[in-house]
CSV table of C-alpha atoms and ligand atoms in Angstrom, one decimal:
chain,number,residue,atom,x,y,z
A,1326,MET,CA,20.7,-2.4,2.1
A,1327,ALA,CA,18.3,-5.6,1.2
A,1328,ARG,CA,14.2,-5.1,2.8
A,1329,LYS,CA,12.2,-7.9,2.4
A,1330,VAL,CA,9.9,-7.7,-1.0
A,1331,VAL,CA,6.2,-6.8,0.7
A,1332,ILE,CA,3.0,-7.1,-2.3
A,1333,ALA,CA,-0.7,-5.8,-1.9
A,1334,GLY,CA,-4.2,-7.3,-3.3
A,1335,ASN,CA,-6.3,-4.1,-2.7
A,1336,TRP,CA,-9.6,-5.7,-4.1
A,1337,LYS,CA,-10.9,-1.8,-4.1
A,1338,MET,CA,-14.4,-2.7,-3.5
A,1339,ASN,CA,-15.1,-6.0,-5.7
A,1340,LYS,CA,-15.7,-9.4,-3.7
A,1341,THR,CA,-18.6,-10.2,-1.6
A,1342,ALA,CA,-17.7,-12.1,1.5
A,1343,SER,CA,-17.4,-16.0,-0.3
A,1344,GLU,CA,-16.4,-14.9,-3.0
A,1345,GLY,CA,-13.1,-13.6,-0.4
A,1346,LYS,CA,-12.7,-16.8,1.2
A,1347,ALA,CA,-12.9,-18.7,-2.1
A,1348,LEU,CA,-10.1,-16.3,-3.1
A,1349,VAL,CA,-7.8,-16.7,-0.2
A,1350,GLU,CA,-8.4,-20.1,-0.7
A,1351,ALA,CA,-6.7,-20.1,-3.9
A,1352,LEU,CA,-4.1,-18.5,-2.8
A,1353,LYS,CA,-3.7,-20.5,-0.1
A,1354,GLU,CA,-2.6,-23.4,-2.8
A,1355,THR,CA,-1.6,-20.8,-5.6
A,1356,THR,CA,0.8,-19.4,-3.1
A,1357,LYS,CA,2.2,-22.8,-1.6
A,1358,GLY,CA,5.6,-22.7,-2.7
A,1359,ILE,CA,6.1,-18.7,-3.0
A,1360,CYS,CA,9.1,-19.0,0.5
A,1361,PRO,CA,7.8,-17.2,3.7
A,1362,ASN,CA,10.8,-14.8,4.4
A,1363,CYS,CA,11.2,-14.1,0.6
A,1364,ALA,CA,7.7,-12.0,1.2
A,1365,ASP,CA,4.9,-10.9,2.6
A,1366,ILE,CA,1.3,-11.6,0.7
A,1367,ILE,CA,-1.7,-8.6,2.0
A,1368,VAL,CA,-4.7,-8.4,0.8
A,1369,CYS,CA,-7.1,-6.1,2.4
A,1370,PRO,CA,-10.8,-7.2,1.1
A,1371,PRO,CA,-13.8,-4.6,2.1
A,1372,PHE,CA,-14.9,-4.3,4.7
A,1373,THR,CA,-17.1,-6.3,4.9
A,1374,THR,CA,-15.7,-9.3,3.8
A,1375,LEU,CA,-13.4,-8.5,6.2
A,1376,VAL,CA,-14.5,-11.6,8.3
A,1377,SER,CA,-14.0,-14.3,5.5
A,1378,VAL,CA,-11.2,-13.5,5.0
A,1379,ILE,CA,-9.0,-13.2,8.0
A,1380,GLU,CA,-11.1,-16.9,9.2
A,1381,ALA,CA,-9.6,-18.3,5.5
A,1382,ALA,CA,-6.0,-16.3,6.0
A,1383,LYS,CA,-5.3,-18.6,9.1
A,1384,GLY,CA,-2.6,-20.5,9.5
A,1385,SER,CA,-0.6,-19.6,6.0
A,1386,ASN,CA,1.3,-16.9,4.9
A,1387,ILE,CA,-1.1,-15.0,3.7
A,1388,LYS,CA,-1.6,-11.0,5.8
A,1389,VAL,CA,-5.3,-9.0,6.3
A,1390,GLY,CA,-5.6,-5.4,5.7
A,1391,ALA,CA,-8.9,-3.0,6.0
A,1392,GLN,CA,-8.8,-0.1,2.8
A,1393,ASN,CA,-9.9,2.3,5.5
A,1394,ILE,CA,-9.9,3.5,8.9
A,1395,HIS,CA,-11.1,6.7,10.9
A,1396,TRP,CA,-9.3,8.9,13.0
A,1397,ALA,CA,-11.4,9.2,15.7
A,1398,ASP,CA,-12.3,6.4,18.5
A,1399,ASN,CA,-16.0,5.9,18.2
A,1400,GLY,CA,-18.6,8.3,18.0
A,1401,ALA,CA,-21.5,10.2,16.0
A,1402,PHE,CA,-20.0,9.2,12.1
A,1403,THR,CA,-22.1,6.8,10.0
A,1404,GLY,CA,-20.9,4.7,8.1
A,1405,GLU,CA,-17.5,5.2,8.9
A,1406,ILE,CA,-15.3,2.2,11.1
A,1407,ALA,CA,-12.1,3.2,13.8
A,1408,GLY,CA,-9.2,0.4,14.5
A,1409,ASN,CA,-10.4,-0.8,17.9
A,1410,MET,CA,-12.9,-2.9,15.1
A,1411,LEU,CA,-9.9,-4.0,12.9
A,1412,LYS,CA,-7.8,-4.8,15.6
A,1413,GLU,CA,-10.2,-6.8,17.1
A,1414,LEU,CA,-11.0,-8.7,14.2
A,1415,GLY,CA,-7.5,-10.1,13.4
A,1416,VAL,CA,-6.9,-6.8,10.3
A,1417,GLU,CA,-3.4,-5.9,10.7
A,1418,TYR,CA,-2.3,-3.7,8.0
A,1419,VAL,CA,-4.3,-0.8,6.6
A,1420,ILE,CA,-4.3,1.7,3.0
A,1421,ILE,CA,-4.5,5.4,4.0
A,1422,GLY,CA,-5.2,7.6,1.4
A,1423,HIS,CA,-5.5,6.1,-1.7
A,1424,SER,CA,-6.0,8.3,-4.6
A,1425,GLU,CA,-9.4,7.0,-4.8
A,1426,ARG,CA,-10.7,8.1,-2.0
A,1427,ARG,CA,-9.0,11.4,-1.9
A,1428,GLN,CA,-10.1,12.3,-5.1
A,1429,TYR,CA,-14.1,10.9,-4.7
A,1430,PHE,CA,-14.2,11.2,-1.1
A,1431,GLY,CA,-12.3,14.3,-0.1
A,1432,GLU,CA,-9.4,12.6,1.8
A,1433,THR,CA,-7.2,15.3,2.3
A,1434,ASP,CA,-2.4,14.8,3.4
A,1435,GLU,CA,-4.5,16.7,6.8
A,1436,THR,CA,-7.0,13.4,7.0
A,1437,VAL,CA,-4.2,10.6,5.8
A,1438,ASN,CA,-2.2,12.7,8.8
A,1439,LEU,CA,-5.0,12.1,11.8
A,1440,ARG,CA,-6.2,8.1,10.5
A,1441,LEU,CA,-2.3,7.6,10.3
A,1442,LYS,CA,-1.6,8.6,13.7
A,1443,ALA,CA,-5.1,6.3,14.3
A,1444,ALA,CA,-3.4,3.5,13.2
A,1445,LEU,CA,-0.4,3.4,14.9
A,1446,LYS,CA,-2.7,4.4,17.5
A,1447,ASN,CA,-4.2,0.6,17.3
A,1448,ASP,CA,-0.8,-1.1,16.6
A,1449,LEU,CA,-2.8,-2.0,12.6
A,1450,LYS,CA,0.5,-1.4,9.6
A,1451,PRO,CA,-0.2,1.9,7.6
A,1452,ILE,CA,0.2,1.6,3.9
A,1453,VAL,CA,-0.5,5.3,2.7
A,1454,CYS,CA,-0.3,6.4,-1.3
A,1455,ILE,CA,1.4,9.0,-2.4
A,1456,GLY,CA,1.0,10.1,-6.1
A,1457,GLU,CA,0.2,12.5,-8.6
A,1458,LEU,CA,-2.1,13.2,-11.3
A,1459,LEU,CA,-0.8,13.5,-15.6
A,1460,GLU,CA,-1.0,16.7,-16.0
A,1461,GLU,CA,0.6,17.2,-12.6
A,1462,ARG,CA,3.2,15.1,-14.6
A,1463,GLU,CA,3.1,16.6,-17.5
A,1464,SER,CA,3.9,20.1,-15.6
A,1465,GLY,CA,7.0,19.2,-14.3
A,1466,ALA,CA,5.4,19.5,-10.0
A,1467,THR,CA,5.6,15.5,-9.6
A,1468,GLU,CA,8.1,16.3,-6.9
A,1469,LYS,CA,6.1,19.2,-5.1
A,1470,VAL,CA,2.7,17.0,-4.9
A,1471,LEU,CA,5.3,14.1,-2.8
A,1472,PHE,CA,6.4,16.5,-0.8
A,1473,THR,CA,3.7,18.4,-0.3
A,1474,GLN,CA,1.9,15.3,0.8
A,1475,LEU,CA,4.7,13.6,2.5
A,1476,ASP,CA,4.8,17.2,4.8
A,1477,GLY,CA,0.7,16.5,5.9
A,1478,GLY,CA,0.4,13.3,5.8
A,1479,LEU,CA,3.5,12.5,8.1
A,1480,LYS,CA,2.8,15.4,9.6
A,1481,ASP,CA,4.2,14.8,13.2
A,1482,ILE,CA,5.3,11.5,13.0
A,1483,SER,CA,9.0,10.5,15.2
A,1484,ALA,CA,10.6,8.1,13.5
A,1485,ALA,CA,10.9,4.5,15.2
A,1486,ASP,CA,6.5,5.5,13.8
A,1487,MET,CA,8.3,6.0,10.6
A,1488,GLU,CA,10.2,2.5,10.7
A,1489,LYS,CA,6.1,0.7,10.7
A,1490,ILE,CA,4.7,3.0,8.2
A,1491,ILE,CA,5.0,1.4,4.2
A,1492,LEU,CA,4.5,3.8,1.7
A,1493,ALA,CA,2.7,3.8,-2.0
A,1494,TYR,CA,3.2,5.5,-4.5
A,1495,GLU,CA,0.7,5.1,-7.3
A,1496,PRO,CA,0.7,7.5,-10.3
A,1497,VAL,CA,-2.8,8.4,-10.9
A,1498,TRP,CA,-2.6,8.2,-14.1
A,1499,ALA,CA,-1.3,4.5,-14.3
A,1500,ILE,CA,-3.6,3.0,-12.3
A,1501,GLY,CA,-6.5,1.0,-13.9
A,1502,THR,CA,-5.4,2.6,-16.8
A,1503,GLY,CA,-3.1,-0.6,-17.8
A,1504,LYS,CA,-0.5,2.5,-18.3
A,1505,THR,CA,2.1,1.6,-15.6
A,1506,ALA,CA,5.0,4.1,-15.0
A,1507,THR,CA,8.8,2.5,-16.5
A,1508,PRO,CA,10.9,1.4,-14.4
A,1509,ASP,CA,12.9,4.1,-14.5
A,1510,ILE,CA,10.9,6.5,-14.3
A,1511,ALA,CA,8.7,5.2,-11.3
A,1512,GLU,CA,12.6,4.1,-9.3
A,1513,GLU,CA,13.3,7.9,-10.6
A,1514,THR,CA,10.5,8.8,-8.1
A,1515,HIS,CA,10.7,6.5,-6.2
A,1516,LYS,CA,14.8,7.5,-5.4
A,1517,TYR,CA,13.1,11.0,-5.0
A,1518,ILE,CA,10.5,9.3,-2.0
A,1519,ARG,CA,13.9,7.2,-0.5
A,1520,SER,CA,15.2,11.5,0.0
A,1521,PHE,CA,12.6,12.9,1.6
A,1522,LEU,CA,12.1,10.1,4.7
A,1523,ALA,CA,16.2,10.7,4.2
A,1524,ASP,CA,16.1,14.6,5.1
A,1525,LYS,CA,13.8,13.8,7.6
A,1526,TYR,CA,14.9,11.3,9.6
A,1527,GLY,CA,17.7,10.1,8.7
A,1528,LYS,CA,19.3,7.7,5.9
A,1529,GLU,CA,19.8,4.7,8.6
A,1530,VAL,CA,15.7,5.1,8.5
A,1531,ALA,CA,14.9,6.2,4.5
A,1532,ASP,CA,16.7,3.4,4.5
A,1533,LYS,CA,14.7,0.9,5.8
A,1534,ILE,CA,11.1,1.8,4.8
A,1535,VAL,CA,9.6,-0.6,2.7
A,1536,ILE,CA,8.2,2.5,-0.9
A,1537,GLN,CA,5.8,0.5,-3.5
A,1538,TYR,CA,4.4,1.4,-6.9
A,1539,GLY,CA,1.4,0.9,-7.4
A,1540,GLY,CA,-0.6,1.7,-11.3
A,1541,SER,CA,-1.4,-1.5,-14.1
A,1542,MET,CA,0.9,-3.9,-11.8
A,1543,LYS,CA,1.1,-6.7,-13.5
A,1544,ALA,CA,3.4,-10.2,-12.9
A,1545,GLU,CA,4.8,-9.5,-17.3
A,1546,ASN,CA,6.0,-6.4,-15.3
A,1547,ALA,CA,6.9,-6.7,-11.9
A,1548,GLU,CA,10.0,-7.7,-12.7
A,1549,ALA,CA,11.7,-5.1,-14.0
A,1550,LEU,CA,9.6,-2.7,-11.3
A,1551,VAL,CA,11.0,-4.7,-8.4
A,1552,GLY,CA,14.5,-4.9,-9.9
A,1553,GLN,CA,14.9,-1.3,-9.0
A,1554,ALA,CA,17.2,-0.3,-6.2
A,1555,ASP,CA,14.3,2.1,-4.7
A,1556,ILE,CA,11.4,-0.2,-5.1
A,1557,ASP,CA,10.5,-2.7,-2.8
A,1558,GLY,CA,6.9,-4.2,-4.3
A,1559,GLY,CA,3.5,-3.6,-5.3
A,1560,LEU,CA,0.1,-1.9,-4.4
A,1561,ILE,CA,-2.1,-4.5,-7.0
A,1562,GLY,CA,-5.2,-3.4,-8.0
A,1563,GLY,CA,-7.3,-5.1,-10.6
A,1564,ALA,CA,-4.6,-8.2,-10.6
A,1565,ALA,CA,-4.9,-9.1,-7.3
A,1566,LEU,CA,-9.1,-9.8,-8.2
A,1567,LYS,CA,-7.6,-14.0,-9.4
A,1568,ALA,CA,-5.2,-16.5,-7.4
A,1569,ASP,CA,-3.4,-17.0,-10.5
A,1570,SER,CA,-2.2,-13.5,-12.3
A,1571,PHE,CA,-2.0,-12.7,-8.2
A,1572,THR,CA,1.3,-15.9,-7.2
A,1573,ALA,CA,2.4,-14.8,-11.1
A,1574,LEU,CA,3.1,-11.2,-10.3
A,1575,ILE,CA,4.0,-12.1,-6.2
A,1576,GLU,CA,6.5,-14.3,-7.9
A,1577,ASN,CA,8.0,-12.1,-10.7
A,1578,ALA,CA,8.5,-9.1,-8.2
A,1579,ILE,CA,10.9,-11.6,-5.7
A,1580,ALA,CA,12.6,-12.7,-9.0
A,1581,GLY,CA,13.4,-8.8,-9.5
A,1582,ALA,CA,14.7,-8.5,-5.5
A,1583,LYS,CA,16.9,-10.9,-6.3
A,1584,ASN,CA,18.1,-8.6,-9.9
A,1585,LYS,CA,18.7,-6.2,-7.3
B,2155,13P,P1,-4.1,-1.4,-10.5
B,2155,13P,O1,-3.2,-2.2,-10.4
B,2155,13P,O2,-5.5,-1.6,-11.0
B,2155,13P,O3,-3.9,-0.2,-11.9
B,2155,13P,O4,-4.7,-0.5,-9.0
B,2155,13P,C1,-3.5,0.4,-8.1
B,2155,13P,C2,-4.5,0.7,-7.2
B,2155,13P,O5,-4.9,1.5,-7.1
B,2155,13P,C3,-3.9,-0.4,-5.9
B,2155,13P,O6,-4.1,0.6,-4.6
């Protein structure tokens, strides 16, 4: 079955409010020719850049996501942001459990699960990240690691809610390193993730879930990656920070999807 291509730019800790506005204004021009039904285009700026980006994206096909969400509705959680704060701004998506959050900020499968439930409660579309470390891949533990992340991260999530979730498979060894998983390796892993979903939710639900690839994805490899049966788009770091490179990547991903 055909799933829509979904390309999200994770800007990470880059772009001030004015820089973000300028990037979205440039993207509005460069992505004008991309048919809205061919791909969902999402940008995920830092919290402080959300307002200017949401304003700049109005009237375009560019959708906006945040990079994190706290699980509580409000309270004594210094430095955190709640779901209703994002929703009120007009945020549509939220990245949860990125490997940098897991690596540097103590994110666990349990906190991923709590944040995921908060996103769903606030009617935000979650992009849940999973992925193995280099030593885990090299020791043959990839599927075990992904099983644990999926099992914990998706705990108590119903099939109806699962259909609202995007998964992003990001092998940690491929993030920001220039080392992309080959299309075959990425596809093999995506296939495993979809088989996990089929076991838990049934094939019909599993076939609907968008699974993005992330990790050194760029215009040059987007067509081959998204040309794979189970790769439905990308979560993009470095290549999302410039309008030209992000647009070329989206166009090539759409071309890849057409080759399936
Ligand atoms: P790069 O595209 O810079 O490797 O980053 C990938 C990523 O972590 C997106 O969330």
